[in-house]
């Protein structure tokens, strides 16, 4: 199973994190928001030396853009065109440098928010990153999503990468209609990423959201799982965020129910890639090894 494990490098190539977190046989590294070209070259050279693959969480390079994520579905057509142009520039750059195996984008972006829910504790970098469902017609969601899928499928073939859409906060257009499943079937080279921490956060904030039902529905389409855990108190306070998953972190003590999530994922997609999106410095070397071993055990149990 470990041949599908991935670690993250955020902001640059962290040599100490690489030496501590990476294991022989891991699939590779997911990179995001590198600050300088020298770190990108360092990552590229390390991948050749140690024979691993590179995935990109868009954007690979930090920029002066107001938002990290590409706002493909923006209501304003100029803003949407700008998002596509920005991604095109990045794809051209990636093709001449690290040739990633996958490129990941958040979807839907802007996030479409259910008007019935209090989103005060959800983090957004900029007001342009979200729009309320009542202000964004379902027909427009279908139209813009179709255009995005068609474009990404074409670019994935042209540049030889797997386009991955990481599910952000979700509204009824995704949870209560068949639009996304239809597009994933029609454009079957496009895959999903499920983030266990984000799913848990939304379930604790949104009384209409069922994280396990979403995993049950979409795990089969996943290329990658972003795996970490956290605690959310009864008051909604988040504690120990981006914490490595461990078997003794009890859901009855407000931790995310990771074992339940992983058993659902493994049942539908046991060979999915696992990106450990945790802050490993929060645990000891022994606990980090236990984290990897437990995840491997959970996935193996679903195929035996």
XYZ file of C-alpha atoms in Angstrom:
304
model
C 0.000 0.000 0.000
C 2.851 2.387 0.733
C 3.618 2.701 -2.961
C 0.583 5.030 -3.007
C 1.673 7.220 -0.070
C 2.573 10.889 -0.605
C 3.991 13.597 1.628
C 3.495 17.333 1.169
C 5.950 20.164 0.662
C 4.305 23.570 1.125
C 6.130 26.843 0.519
C 9.410 25.266 -0.538
C 11.557 22.162 -0.338
C 12.032 21.353 3.335
C 15.020 19.020 3.550
C 14.409 18.075 7.185
C 10.764 17.213 6.550
C 11.714 15.170 3.510
C 14.316 13.177 5.429
C 11.967 12.558 8.361
C 8.625 11.988 6.622
C 9.469 10.265 3.358
C 9.929 6.491 3.231
C 11.441 4.217 0.626
C 8.722 3.049 -1.731
C 6.435 6.071 -1.290
C 4.751 7.342 -4.448
C 5.994 10.913 -4.183
C 5.575 14.492 -3.046
C 2.756 16.994 -3.519
C 4.125 20.536 -3.887
C 2.377 23.890 -3.490
C 3.252 27.596 -3.331
C 7.018 27.318 -3.666
C 8.672 30.661 -3.095
C 11.674 30.301 -5.388
C 12.907 28.494 -8.477
C 15.865 26.927 -6.668
C 13.531 24.903 -4.439
C 11.583 23.713 -7.483
C 14.815 22.543 -9.072
C 15.832 20.903 -5.788
C 12.551 18.987 -5.722
C 12.980 17.965 -9.347
C 16.507 16.686 -8.801
C 15.506 14.815 -5.633
C 12.684 13.099 -7.503
C 15.141 11.836 -10.104
C 17.673 10.717 -7.511
C 15.160 8.891 -5.302
C 12.779 7.799 -8.063
C 9.514 9.339 -6.893
C 6.748 11.252 -8.654
C 5.675 14.857 -8.153
C 2.107 16.086 -7.892
C 1.156 19.750 -7.837
C -1.454 21.416 -5.689
C -2.114 24.495 -7.817
C -0.275 26.767 -7.853
C 3.235 25.387 -7.667
C 4.657 28.907 -7.620
C 3.606 31.563 -5.139
C 2.363 34.717 -6.837
C 0.789 38.075 -6.122
C -2.695 36.780 -6.931
C -5.388 37.713 -4.372
C -6.377 34.065 -4.057
C -4.438 30.836 -4.164
C -7.136 28.910 -5.999
C -8.294 29.430 -9.565
C -11.863 30.821 -9.573
C -12.956 28.846 -12.626
C -16.672 29.101 -11.808
C -16.748 32.852 -11.114
C -20.028 34.479 -12.126
C -18.108 37.327 -13.705
C -16.950 36.074 -17.096
C -13.791 38.188 -17.071
C -12.773 36.705 -13.710
C -13.452 33.194 -15.003
C -11.395 33.796 -18.155
C -8.579 35.153 -16.005
C -8.588 31.943 -13.937
C -8.269 29.773 -17.033
C -5.470 31.987 -18.382
C -3.602 31.821 -15.073
C -3.775 28.034 -15.045
C -2.700 27.848 -18.685
C 0.448 29.808 -17.843
C 1.203 27.447 -14.972
C 0.687 24.353 -17.139
C 3.104 25.739 -19.719
C 5.669 26.270 -16.978
C 5.166 22.816 -15.447
C 5.622 21.148 -18.826
C 9.129 22.589 -19.070
C 10.190 21.870 -15.487
C 8.868 19.057 -13.283
C 6.285 17.305 -15.538
C 3.899 16.447 -12.665
C 1.881 13.248 -12.607
C -1.165 15.183 -11.431
C -2.276 18.776 -10.942
C -4.891 19.491 -8.295
C -7.393 22.349 -8.184
C -10.111 23.179 -5.657
C -13.717 22.692 -6.789
C -16.098 24.341 -6.795
C -14.352 27.698 -6.707
C -15.788 30.099 -5.858
C -17.283 27.913 -3.160
C -21.080 27.803 -3.318
C -22.467 28.249 0.180
C -25.779 26.947 1.451
C -27.709 30.018 2.675
C -29.174 28.013 5.566
C -25.768 27.524 7.237
C -23.705 29.868 9.419
C -20.297 29.920 7.680
C -18.653 32.327 10.114
C -15.965 29.832 11.134
C -15.024 28.797 7.580
C -11.760 30.353 6.437
C -11.631 32.329 3.202
C -8.669 34.381 2.019
C -10.810 36.801 0.008
C -14.490 37.667 -0.524
C -14.199 36.558 -4.150
C -13.713 32.956 -2.976
C -17.359 32.299 -2.188
C -20.881 33.057 -3.350
C -24.178 32.058 -1.773
C -26.250 29.398 -3.472
C -29.220 31.785 -3.778
C -27.036 34.092 -5.906
C -25.689 31.371 -8.198
C -28.265 29.544 -10.353
C -27.998 25.775 -10.718
C -28.033 26.163 -14.506
C -24.919 28.342 -14.324
C -23.215 25.751 -12.122
C -23.941 23.080 -14.715
C -22.738 25.261 -17.587
C -19.508 26.422 -15.951
C -18.712 22.961 -14.583
C -19.158 21.371 -18.006
C -16.812 23.937 -19.545
C -14.241 23.337 -16.813
C -14.325 19.556 -17.176
C -14.036 19.721 -20.952
C -11.054 22.086 -20.734
C -9.245 20.153 -18.001
C -9.727 16.825 -19.774
C -8.216 18.325 -22.912
C -5.297 19.890 -21.028
C -4.605 16.685 -19.123
C -4.219 14.830 -22.385
C -2.159 17.610 -23.977
C 0.281 17.930 -21.059
C 0.128 14.315 -19.827
C -1.128 14.796 -16.260
C -4.147 13.661 -14.274
C -6.464 16.598 -13.493
C -7.661 16.312 -9.881
C -10.465 18.339 -8.327
C -10.316 18.657 -4.554
C -13.811 19.021 -3.142
C -14.112 22.236 -1.142
C -17.141 23.188 0.956
C -20.128 21.587 -0.769
C -23.705 22.692 -1.319
C -26.782 20.922 -2.616
C -25.646 21.183 -6.245
C -23.006 18.569 -5.400
C -24.667 16.591 -2.595
C -28.256 16.404 -3.903
C -27.966 16.305 -7.711
C -26.188 13.981 -10.122
C -24.305 16.726 -11.960
C -20.836 15.983 -10.624
C -21.186 12.229 -11.067
C -22.377 12.724 -14.646
C -19.339 14.882 -15.428
C -16.926 12.451 -13.771
C -18.383 9.670 -15.905
C -18.335 11.688 -19.127
C -14.808 13.029 -18.539
C -13.372 9.976 -16.834
C -9.737 11.134 -16.925
C -10.640 13.742 -14.300
C -10.470 12.516 -10.710
C -11.311 13.814 -7.235
C -9.483 14.528 -4.008
C -11.308 14.101 -0.693
C -9.932 15.972 2.325
C -10.797 14.238 5.595
C -10.276 17.331 7.747
C -12.426 19.548 5.535
C -15.207 16.968 5.390
C -15.239 16.727 9.172
C -15.199 20.504 9.599
C -18.172 20.932 7.273
C -20.157 18.212 9.019
C -19.625 19.911 12.371
C -20.684 23.303 10.952
C -23.422 22.302 8.525
C -26.431 20.414 9.936
C -27.457 19.395 6.412
C -24.109 17.782 5.526
C -23.189 14.118 5.995
C -19.458 13.552 5.478
C -19.707 9.761 5.383
C -22.450 9.924 2.744
C -20.257 12.155 0.590
C -17.330 9.753 0.960
C -19.589 6.812 0.159
C -20.777 8.565 -2.986
C -17.525 9.956 -4.331
C -14.679 7.725 -3.056
C -14.728 5.632 -6.218
C -13.790 8.699 -8.260
C -10.885 9.711 -6.014
C -7.280 9.821 -7.147
C -6.034 11.178 -3.827
C -7.097 11.439 -0.199
C -5.747 14.395 1.770
C -5.429 12.751 5.152
C -5.186 14.475 8.514
C -7.361 14.891 11.575
C -8.337 17.504 14.143
C -10.520 18.039 17.178
C -13.604 20.273 17.119
C -15.162 21.099 20.468
C -18.872 21.465 21.146
C -18.465 25.235 20.837
C -16.959 24.806 17.374
C -13.378 25.588 18.369
C -10.770 23.737 16.286
C -7.851 22.205 18.149
C -4.746 20.286 17.054
C -5.409 20.942 13.383
C -3.581 19.040 10.648
C -2.746 16.362 13.196
C -1.448 12.965 12.013
C -4.072 10.226 12.157
C -3.520 7.700 14.953
C -5.700 4.811 16.158
C -5.993 6.147 19.716
C -7.546 9.501 18.719
C -11.093 8.773 19.847
C -14.074 10.333 17.998
C -15.897 10.444 21.346
C -13.295 13.036 22.351
C -14.146 15.247 19.358
C -11.613 13.812 16.899
C -12.657 13.122 13.309
C -13.855 9.521 12.783
C -10.902 8.636 10.560
C -11.258 4.875 10.820
C -14.852 5.081 9.570
C -13.795 7.348 6.707
C -10.914 5.094 5.696
C -12.974 1.924 5.769
C -15.499 3.490 3.395
C -12.722 4.726 1.117
C -10.957 1.384 1.147
C -14.135 -0.488 0.301
C -14.677 1.588 -2.835
C -11.106 2.483 -3.817
C -8.389 0.520 -1.967
C -5.599 1.661 -4.308
C -6.265 5.376 -3.879
C -3.239 7.584 -3.200
C -2.920 8.883 0.364
C -1.367 12.318 0.810
C -0.473 12.858 4.463
C -1.514 16.500 4.762
C -0.503 16.703 8.375
C 2.015 18.649 10.413
C 4.257 15.764 11.367
C 6.249 17.860 13.845
C 3.306 17.467 16.239
C 4.181 13.821 16.880
C 7.240 11.709 17.654
C 9.106 9.570 15.133
C 7.452 6.486 16.606
C 3.976 8.013 16.304
C 4.643 9.040 12.701
C 5.586 5.464 11.851
C 2.455 4.277 13.678
C 0.375 6.665 11.556
C 1.722 5.186 8.325
C 1.329 1.651 9.602
C -2.265 2.160 10.734
C -3.356 3.654 7.414
C -1.675 0.798 5.573
C -3.449 -1.674 7.835
C -6.857 -0.070 7.276
C -6.488 -0.127 3.501
C -5.138 -3.662 3.427
C -8.067 -4.879 5.528
C -10.501 -3.817 2.817
C -8.918 -5.996 0.137
C -8.474 -9.198 2.137
